[in-house]
XYZ file of C-alpha atoms in Angstrom:
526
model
C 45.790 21.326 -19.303
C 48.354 18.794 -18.552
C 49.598 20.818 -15.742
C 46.637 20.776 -14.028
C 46.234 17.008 -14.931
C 49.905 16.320 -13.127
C 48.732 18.045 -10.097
C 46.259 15.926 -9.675
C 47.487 12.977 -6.954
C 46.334 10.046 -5.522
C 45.894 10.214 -1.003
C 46.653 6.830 -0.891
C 48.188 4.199 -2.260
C 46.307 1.185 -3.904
C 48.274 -1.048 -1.895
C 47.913 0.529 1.594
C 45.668 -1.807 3.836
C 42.322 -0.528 4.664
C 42.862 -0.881 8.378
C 46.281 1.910 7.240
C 43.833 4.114 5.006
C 41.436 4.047 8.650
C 44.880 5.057 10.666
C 45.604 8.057 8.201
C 42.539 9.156 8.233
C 42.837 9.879 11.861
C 40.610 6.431 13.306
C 41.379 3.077 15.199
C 39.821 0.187 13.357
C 37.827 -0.844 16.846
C 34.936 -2.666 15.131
C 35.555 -6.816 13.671
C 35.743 -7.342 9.957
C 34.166 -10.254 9.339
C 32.001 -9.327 6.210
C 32.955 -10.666 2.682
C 31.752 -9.616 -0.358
C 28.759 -12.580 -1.288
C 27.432 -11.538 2.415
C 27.967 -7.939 2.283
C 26.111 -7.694 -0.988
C 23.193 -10.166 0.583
C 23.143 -7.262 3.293
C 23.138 -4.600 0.959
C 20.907 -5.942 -1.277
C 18.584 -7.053 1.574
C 18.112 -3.090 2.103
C 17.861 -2.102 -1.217
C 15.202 -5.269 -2.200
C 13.712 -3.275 -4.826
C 11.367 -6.372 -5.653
C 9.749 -6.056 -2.031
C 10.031 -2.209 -1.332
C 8.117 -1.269 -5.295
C 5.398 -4.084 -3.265
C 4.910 -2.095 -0.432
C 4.682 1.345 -1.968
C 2.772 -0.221 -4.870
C -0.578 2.123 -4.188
C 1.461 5.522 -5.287
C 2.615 3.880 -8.421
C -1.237 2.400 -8.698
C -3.005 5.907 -8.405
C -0.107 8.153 -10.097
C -0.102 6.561 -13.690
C -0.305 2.848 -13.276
C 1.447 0.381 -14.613
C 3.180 2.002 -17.485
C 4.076 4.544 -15.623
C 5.375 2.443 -12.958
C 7.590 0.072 -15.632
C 8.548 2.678 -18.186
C 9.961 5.057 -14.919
C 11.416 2.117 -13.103
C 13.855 1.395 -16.352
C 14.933 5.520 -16.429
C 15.536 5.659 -12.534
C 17.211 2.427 -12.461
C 19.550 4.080 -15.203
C 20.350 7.324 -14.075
C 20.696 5.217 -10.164
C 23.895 3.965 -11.940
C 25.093 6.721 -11.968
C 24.850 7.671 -8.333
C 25.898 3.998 -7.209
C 29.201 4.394 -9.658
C 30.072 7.445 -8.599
C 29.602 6.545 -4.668
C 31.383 3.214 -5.462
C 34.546 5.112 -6.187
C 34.322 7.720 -3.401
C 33.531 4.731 -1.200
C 36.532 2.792 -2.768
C 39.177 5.837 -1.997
C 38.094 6.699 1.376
C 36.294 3.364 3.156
C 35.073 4.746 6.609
C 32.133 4.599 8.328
C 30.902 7.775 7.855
C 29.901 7.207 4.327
C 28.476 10.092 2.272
C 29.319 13.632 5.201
C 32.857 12.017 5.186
C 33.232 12.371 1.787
C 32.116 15.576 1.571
C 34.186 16.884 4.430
C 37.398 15.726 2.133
C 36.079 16.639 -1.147
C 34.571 19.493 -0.568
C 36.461 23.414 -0.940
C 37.601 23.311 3.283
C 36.929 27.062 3.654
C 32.918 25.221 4.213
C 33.586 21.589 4.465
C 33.066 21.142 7.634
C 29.583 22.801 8.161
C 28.577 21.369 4.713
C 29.979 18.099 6.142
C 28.018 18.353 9.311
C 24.313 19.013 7.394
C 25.337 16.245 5.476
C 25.895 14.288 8.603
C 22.268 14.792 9.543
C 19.913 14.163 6.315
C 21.769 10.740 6.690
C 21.260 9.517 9.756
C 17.213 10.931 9.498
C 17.338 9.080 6.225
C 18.521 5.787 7.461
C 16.752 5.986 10.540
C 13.374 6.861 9.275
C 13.658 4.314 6.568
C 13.882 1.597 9.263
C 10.974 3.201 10.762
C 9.221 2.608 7.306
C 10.677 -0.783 7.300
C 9.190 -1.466 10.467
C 5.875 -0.107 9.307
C 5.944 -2.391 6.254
C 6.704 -5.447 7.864
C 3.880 -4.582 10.247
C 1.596 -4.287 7.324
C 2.662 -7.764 5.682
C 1.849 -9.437 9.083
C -1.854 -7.857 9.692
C -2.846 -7.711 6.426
C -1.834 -12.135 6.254
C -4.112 -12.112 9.462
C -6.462 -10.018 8.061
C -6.738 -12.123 4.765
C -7.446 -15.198 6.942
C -10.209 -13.696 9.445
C -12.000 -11.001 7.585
C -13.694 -10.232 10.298
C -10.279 -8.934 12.363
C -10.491 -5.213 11.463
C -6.810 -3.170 11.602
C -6.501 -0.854 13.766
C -3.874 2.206 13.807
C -2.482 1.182 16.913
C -1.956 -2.843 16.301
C 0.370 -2.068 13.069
C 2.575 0.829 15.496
C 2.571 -2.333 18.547
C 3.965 -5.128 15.558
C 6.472 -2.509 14.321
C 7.580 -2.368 17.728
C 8.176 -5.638 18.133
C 9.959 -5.941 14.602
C 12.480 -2.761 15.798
C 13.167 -4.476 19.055
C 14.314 -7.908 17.466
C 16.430 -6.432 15.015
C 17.930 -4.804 17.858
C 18.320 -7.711 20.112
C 19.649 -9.708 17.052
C 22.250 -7.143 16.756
C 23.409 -6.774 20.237
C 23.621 -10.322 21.079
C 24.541 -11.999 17.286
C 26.966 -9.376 15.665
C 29.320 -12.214 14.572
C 26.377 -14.039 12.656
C 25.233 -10.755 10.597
C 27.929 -11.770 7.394
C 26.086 -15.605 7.799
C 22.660 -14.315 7.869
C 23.521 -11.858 4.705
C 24.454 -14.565 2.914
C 21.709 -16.618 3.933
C 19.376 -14.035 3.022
C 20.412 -13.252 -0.218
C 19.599 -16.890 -1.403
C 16.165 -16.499 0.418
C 15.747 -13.073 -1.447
C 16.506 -14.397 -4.995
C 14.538 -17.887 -4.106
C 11.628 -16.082 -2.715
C 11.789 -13.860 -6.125
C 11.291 -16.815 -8.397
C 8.776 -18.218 -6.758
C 6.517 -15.295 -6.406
C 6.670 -14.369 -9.703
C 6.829 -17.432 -11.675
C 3.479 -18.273 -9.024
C 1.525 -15.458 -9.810
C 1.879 -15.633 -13.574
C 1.429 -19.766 -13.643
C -1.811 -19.802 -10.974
C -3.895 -16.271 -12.880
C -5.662 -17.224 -15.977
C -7.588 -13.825 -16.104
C -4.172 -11.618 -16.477
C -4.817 -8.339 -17.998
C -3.582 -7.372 -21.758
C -0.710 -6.256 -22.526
C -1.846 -2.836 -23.601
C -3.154 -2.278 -20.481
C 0.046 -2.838 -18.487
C 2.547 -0.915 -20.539
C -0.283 1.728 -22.596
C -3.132 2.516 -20.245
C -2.821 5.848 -18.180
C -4.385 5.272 -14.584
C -5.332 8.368 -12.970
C -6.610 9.089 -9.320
C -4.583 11.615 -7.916
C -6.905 14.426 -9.105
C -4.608 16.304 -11.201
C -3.502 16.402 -14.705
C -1.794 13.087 -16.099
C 1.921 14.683 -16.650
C 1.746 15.650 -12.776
C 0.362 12.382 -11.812
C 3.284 11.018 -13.862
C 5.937 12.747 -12.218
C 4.068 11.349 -8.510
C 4.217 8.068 -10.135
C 8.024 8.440 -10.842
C 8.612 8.345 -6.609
C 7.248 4.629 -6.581
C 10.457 3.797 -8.374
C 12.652 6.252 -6.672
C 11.611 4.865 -3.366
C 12.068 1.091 -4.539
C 15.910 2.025 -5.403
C 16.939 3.576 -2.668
C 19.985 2.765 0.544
C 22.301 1.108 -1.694
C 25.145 3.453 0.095
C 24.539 0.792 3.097
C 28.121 -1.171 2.520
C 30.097 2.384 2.772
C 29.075 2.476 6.399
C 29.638 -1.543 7.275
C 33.005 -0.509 5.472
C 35.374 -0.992 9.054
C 33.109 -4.468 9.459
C 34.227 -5.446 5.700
C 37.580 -7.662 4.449
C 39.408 -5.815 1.599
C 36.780 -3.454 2.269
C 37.814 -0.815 -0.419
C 37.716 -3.444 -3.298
C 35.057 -5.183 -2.040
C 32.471 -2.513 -0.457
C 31.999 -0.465 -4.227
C 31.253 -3.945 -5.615
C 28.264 -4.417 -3.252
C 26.593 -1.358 -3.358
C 27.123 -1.558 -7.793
C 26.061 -5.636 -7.414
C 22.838 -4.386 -5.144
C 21.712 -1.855 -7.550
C 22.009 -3.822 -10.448
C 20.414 -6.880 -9.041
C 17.756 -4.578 -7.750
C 17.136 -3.247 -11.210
C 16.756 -6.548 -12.481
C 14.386 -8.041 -9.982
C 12.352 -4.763 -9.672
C 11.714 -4.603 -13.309
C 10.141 -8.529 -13.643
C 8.314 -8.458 -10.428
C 6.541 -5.105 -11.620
C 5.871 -6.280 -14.838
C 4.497 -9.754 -13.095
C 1.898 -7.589 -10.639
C 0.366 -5.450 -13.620
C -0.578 -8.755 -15.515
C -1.885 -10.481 -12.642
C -3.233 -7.028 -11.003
C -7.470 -7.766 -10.902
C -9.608 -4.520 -10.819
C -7.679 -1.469 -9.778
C -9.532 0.132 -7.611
C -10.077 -3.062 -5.570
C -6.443 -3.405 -5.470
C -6.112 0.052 -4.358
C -8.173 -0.432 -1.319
C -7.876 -3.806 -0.122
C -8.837 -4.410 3.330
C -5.919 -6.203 4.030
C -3.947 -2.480 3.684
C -1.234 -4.308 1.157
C -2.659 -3.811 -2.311
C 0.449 -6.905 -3.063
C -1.482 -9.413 -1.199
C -4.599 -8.517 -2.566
C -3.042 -9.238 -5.934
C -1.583 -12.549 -4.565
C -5.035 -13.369 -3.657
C -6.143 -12.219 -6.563
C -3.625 -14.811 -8.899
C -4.111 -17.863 -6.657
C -7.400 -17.661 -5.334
C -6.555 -19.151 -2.811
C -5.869 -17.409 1.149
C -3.346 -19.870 2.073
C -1.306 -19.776 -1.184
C -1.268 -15.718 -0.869
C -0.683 -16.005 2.473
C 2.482 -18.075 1.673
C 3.642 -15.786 -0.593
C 3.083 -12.671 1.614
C 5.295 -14.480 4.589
C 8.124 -15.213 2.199
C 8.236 -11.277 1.724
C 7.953 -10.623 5.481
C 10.718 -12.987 6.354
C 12.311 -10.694 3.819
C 11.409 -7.469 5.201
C 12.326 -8.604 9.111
C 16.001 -9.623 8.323
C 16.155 -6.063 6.209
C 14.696 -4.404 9.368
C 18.236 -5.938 11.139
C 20.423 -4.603 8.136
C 19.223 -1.627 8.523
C 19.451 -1.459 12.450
C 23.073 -2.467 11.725
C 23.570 0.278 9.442
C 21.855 3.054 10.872
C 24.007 2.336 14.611
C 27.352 2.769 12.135
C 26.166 5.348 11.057
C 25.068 7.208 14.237
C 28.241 5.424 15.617
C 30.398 7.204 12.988
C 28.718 10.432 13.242
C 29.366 10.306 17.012
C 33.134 9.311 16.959
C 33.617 12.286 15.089
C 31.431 14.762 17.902
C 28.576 15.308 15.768
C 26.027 14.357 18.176
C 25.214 15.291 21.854
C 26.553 12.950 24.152
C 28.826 11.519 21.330
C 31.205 10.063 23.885
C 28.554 7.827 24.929
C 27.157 6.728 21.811
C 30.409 6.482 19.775
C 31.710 3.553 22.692
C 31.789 0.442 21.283
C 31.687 -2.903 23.445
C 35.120 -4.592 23.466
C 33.726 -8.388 24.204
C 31.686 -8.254 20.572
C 33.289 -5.569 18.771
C 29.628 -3.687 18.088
C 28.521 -0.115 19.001
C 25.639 -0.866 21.772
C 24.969 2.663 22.759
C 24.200 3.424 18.975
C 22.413 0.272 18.301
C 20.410 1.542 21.374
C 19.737 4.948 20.271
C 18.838 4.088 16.727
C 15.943 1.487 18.203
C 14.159 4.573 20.243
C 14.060 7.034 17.279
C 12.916 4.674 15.170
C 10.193 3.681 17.618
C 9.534 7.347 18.002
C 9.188 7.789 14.713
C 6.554 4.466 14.505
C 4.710 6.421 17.213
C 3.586 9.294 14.692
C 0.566 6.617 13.492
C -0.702 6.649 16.507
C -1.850 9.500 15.825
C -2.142 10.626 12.111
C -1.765 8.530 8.958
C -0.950 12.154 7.000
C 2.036 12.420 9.540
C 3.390 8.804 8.950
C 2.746 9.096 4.887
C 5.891 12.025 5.600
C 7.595 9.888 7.763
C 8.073 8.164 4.366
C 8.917 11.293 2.194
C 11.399 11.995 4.812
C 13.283 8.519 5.063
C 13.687 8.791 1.040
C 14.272 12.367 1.124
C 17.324 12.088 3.466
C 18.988 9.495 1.786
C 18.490 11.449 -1.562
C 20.271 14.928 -0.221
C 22.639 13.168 2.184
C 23.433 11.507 -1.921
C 23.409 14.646 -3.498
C 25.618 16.377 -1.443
C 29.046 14.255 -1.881
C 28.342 14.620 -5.382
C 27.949 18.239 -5.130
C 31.634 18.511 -3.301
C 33.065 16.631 -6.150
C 31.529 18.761 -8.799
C 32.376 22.267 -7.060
C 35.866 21.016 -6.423
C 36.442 20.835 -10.337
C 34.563 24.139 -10.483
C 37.060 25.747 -8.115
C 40.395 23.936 -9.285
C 40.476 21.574 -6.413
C 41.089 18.567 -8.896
C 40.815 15.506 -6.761
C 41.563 12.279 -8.282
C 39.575 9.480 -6.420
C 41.801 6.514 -7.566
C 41.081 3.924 -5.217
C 41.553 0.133 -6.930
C 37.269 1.016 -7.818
C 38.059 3.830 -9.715
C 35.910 5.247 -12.942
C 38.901 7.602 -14.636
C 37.475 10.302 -16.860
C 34.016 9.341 -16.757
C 33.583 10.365 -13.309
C 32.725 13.206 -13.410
C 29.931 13.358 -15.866
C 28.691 10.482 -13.767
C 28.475 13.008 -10.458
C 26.676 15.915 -12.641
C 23.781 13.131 -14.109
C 23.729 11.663 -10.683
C 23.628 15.165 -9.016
C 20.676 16.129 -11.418
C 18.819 13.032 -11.213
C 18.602 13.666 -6.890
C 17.761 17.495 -6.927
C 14.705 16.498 -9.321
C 13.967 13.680 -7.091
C 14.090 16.358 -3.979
C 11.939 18.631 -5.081
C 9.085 16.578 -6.530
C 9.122 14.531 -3.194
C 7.534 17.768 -1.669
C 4.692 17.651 -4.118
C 1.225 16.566 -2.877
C -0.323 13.444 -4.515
C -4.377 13.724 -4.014
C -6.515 17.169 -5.390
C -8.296 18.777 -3.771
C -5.433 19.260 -1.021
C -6.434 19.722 2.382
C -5.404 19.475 6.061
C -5.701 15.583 5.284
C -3.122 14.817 2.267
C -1.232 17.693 2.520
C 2.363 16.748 2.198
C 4.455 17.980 4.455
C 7.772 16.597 3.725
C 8.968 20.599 2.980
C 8.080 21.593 6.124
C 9.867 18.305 7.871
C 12.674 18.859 5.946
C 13.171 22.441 6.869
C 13.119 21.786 10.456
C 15.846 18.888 10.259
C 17.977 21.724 8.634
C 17.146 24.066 11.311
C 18.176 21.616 13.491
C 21.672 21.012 11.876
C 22.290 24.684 11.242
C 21.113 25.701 14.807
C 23.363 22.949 16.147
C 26.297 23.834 14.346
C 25.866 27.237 14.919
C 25.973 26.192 19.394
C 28.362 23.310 19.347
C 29.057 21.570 16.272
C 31.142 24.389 14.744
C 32.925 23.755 17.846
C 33.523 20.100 18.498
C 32.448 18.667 14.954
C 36.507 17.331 14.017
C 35.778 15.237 10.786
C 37.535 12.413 12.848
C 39.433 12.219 15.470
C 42.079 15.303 15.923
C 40.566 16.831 12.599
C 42.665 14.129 10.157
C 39.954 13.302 7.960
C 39.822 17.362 6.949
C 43.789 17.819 6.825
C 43.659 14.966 4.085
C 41.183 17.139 1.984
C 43.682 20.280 2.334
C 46.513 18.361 1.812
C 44.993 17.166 -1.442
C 43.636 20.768 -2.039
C 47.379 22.288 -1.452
C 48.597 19.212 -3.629
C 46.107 20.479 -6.567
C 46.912 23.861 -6.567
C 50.745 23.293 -6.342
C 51.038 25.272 -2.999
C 52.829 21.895 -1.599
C 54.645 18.871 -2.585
C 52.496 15.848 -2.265
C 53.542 13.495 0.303
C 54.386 9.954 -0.063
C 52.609 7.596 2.387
């Protein structure tokens, strides 16, 4: 045993600089770091806003168990979340690149299939981050028309004004991007003491203004049920509520090139996110199923937001929910511009290293202001094309959603996978980066790794009996043709041109460490 523990060595030093690490690992830091760590976890944690995100999926957790469901599963996902953040932290801490979660994998990973397994990887991401600023969009759109709504009853929602609003929301999170790059650590910051502000004062509102709250049993003992099936099933649909509302805290691993002392600082943020996320998730839930009114008015409130109806509901007053609606969808538009930001690093990253058609294009990054504008670009029209499935279908848009969760779940799973097959097959790969978790971390990766693959599968479930043409979910089927896609495209060009990074460095890192582990070389000093 202590052979194999002496084997094991660290890639890089803890002193190397992180613009060194990005040299070794075969890139040339081209973008500005200007991010710090208060700002970088206001942008995380702007993404992640678990208080505002378990708001806008609120009617799953409502039909699917209610509120004890909703609390009791909120405390076990935040848990076994830590576990996923942790073990991501340290990955992130060793190897801080752009790339995130498929450049892990392509190091970690046995290299005889790192590269394909790299490349799939590569995709669920970018559909996850992509799609969930599609959902984003859609949300904010919702908070808007449902305050206008609340204020003329007689203005009736239509499909096509909430796709038109979430059009508007992608293209100035776009334009904010492109033409303020240099303000996005200011406005993180900014918006983190909005976020936690906003917080208090919607909660501590709600509970002082409602004198008709509901009891106690009710919140944390009685089983809600309108999904059609039997209450453990509806349970385990009530379970996604939570799993959605803690969800893209990975976002500082791809601002990591944007970050200083990124590799210290970037594991901090996306722990510091989850944890605050846990925190504020918990009392705001807790705050809604007191001051929730009857459930099935809740449920299907005109307004389309079953949060504002329980606003309204508190204060009886329009103008006092209406405030506390807008200081959510202030909240939700600057998230809608984190996540712009990280989804064009991400398709920026995923470019550099020729994963993408026309990757020379979309992997150029302006000079003058340091930013990717071809994949700030290209990240605005798929998530309007995305928006554009409500058009037609509400069924297709409900998968949009799956999807967006779904793809940040696998594209989670699969790092942690790498890791946990490399100690299967001897490829013993210390990640000691100065956020390192020693022996625990890999009983961390195998809960974390279980925790996603349960999440996976039940997202696939459908959530209303009978099922039909109408509520089928169709997530599986989405799914399946995103890895058609990735396996087709590997198969024509990707197994080709797909490098890692640049000249293939990021992979001859993982077989240097693999050679290191299994003593077939002497491990190099850098």
């Amino acid at each position: 045993m202590a052979a194999v523990v002496e084997s094991e060595q660290k890639v890089f030093d803890d002193n190397i600089s992180d613009d060194a690490v990005l040299e070794q690992l075969g890139y040339k830091q081209e973008l500005k770091r200007s991010f710090g760590l208060l700002g970088m976890i206001g942008f995380s944690f702007s993404i992640v806003t678990s208080w505002t995100a378990l708001g806008g999926v609120l009617i799953v957790g409502v039909e699917s168990g209610g509120p004890p469901v909703m609390i009791w599963s909120w405390l076990g996902i935040c848990l076994v979340t830590l576990a996923v953040a942790y073990s991501m932290a340290e990955m992130c801490s060793a190897y801080p690149v752009a790339g995130g979660q498929y450049s892990w994998v392509a190091i970690l990973a046995p290299q005889r299939w790192a590269r394909g397994f790299s490349y799939v990887c590569g995709w669920f991401m970018l559909i996850g981050i992509i799609t969930m600023g599609a959902v984003n969009n859609f949300i904010g759109a919702n908070f808007v028309l449902g305050m206008a709504n609340l204020s003329h009853p007689g203005y009736i929602i239509e499909r096509w004004h909430t796709v038109l609003v979430a059009y508007l929301i992608a293209f100035l999170a776009a334009i904010a991007n492109i033409f303020l790059p240099h303000f996005l650590d200011k406005i993180s910051r900014g918006i983190l003491i909005w976020n936690i502000a906003a917080f208090f004062v919607v909660f501590i509102t709600i509970l002082a203004c409602n004198d008709h709250k509901q009891p106690a049993s009710f919140v944390f003992g009685t089983f809600q049920n309108f999904t059609g099936f039997d209450k453990s099933y509806a349970a385990i649909l009530g379970i996604l509520q939570s799993a959605f509302g803690m969800c893209c805290y990975d976002a500082p691993s791809h601002m990591t090139e944007e970050m200083k002392n990124a590799r210290k600082q970037a594991p901090r943020a996306i722990v510091m996110s989850v944890y605050i996320g846990a925190i504020t998730g918990f009392i705001f839930l807790i705050s809604l199923s007191f001051c929730m009114g009857d459930i099935e008015t809740t449920a299907t409130s005109p307004t389309g937001v079953p949060v504002i109806e329980i606003f309204f509901n508190s204060t009886g007053s329009v103008g006092g929910a209406c405030a506390l609606a807008s200081l959510i969808a202030v909240i939700v538009l600057f998230c809608a511009n984190s996540l712009m930001a990280e989804g064009s690093r991400a398709v920026f990253a995923f470019a550099r290293d020729r994963g993408l058609p026309f990757s020379g294009l979309f992997s150029k990054v302006e000079k003058k202001r340091q930013i990717p504008v071809y994949a700030i670009l290209l990240t605005l029209v798929v998530q309007i094309a995305f928006n554009s499935i409500y058009f037609g279908t509400i069924t297709g848009f409900n998968t949009v959603i799956s999807v967006a969760t779904e793809g940040f779940y696998l594209s989670y799973a699969m790092p942690l996978l790498a890791r946990i097959l490399a100690h299967v097959t001897g490829k013993r790969h210390r990640l000691e980066g100065p956020y390192s978790l020693g022996r625990y971390g890999l009983a961390l990766n195998i809960i974390g790794f279980l925790f996603l693959t349960f999440c996976c599968i039940t997202f696939n479930f459908p959530s209303l009996n009978p099922v039909n043409s109408q509520n089928m979910n169709y997530t599986s089927a989405a799914i399946g043709v995103i890895m058609l896609i990735s396996i087709v495209t590997w198969i024509t060009t990707g197994r080709k041109h797909f490098t890692g990074p640049e000249a293939g460095h990021l992979l001859d890192v993982g077989r240097r460490a693999e050679s290191i582990a299994t003593g077939a070389v002497e491990p190099k000093v850098e």
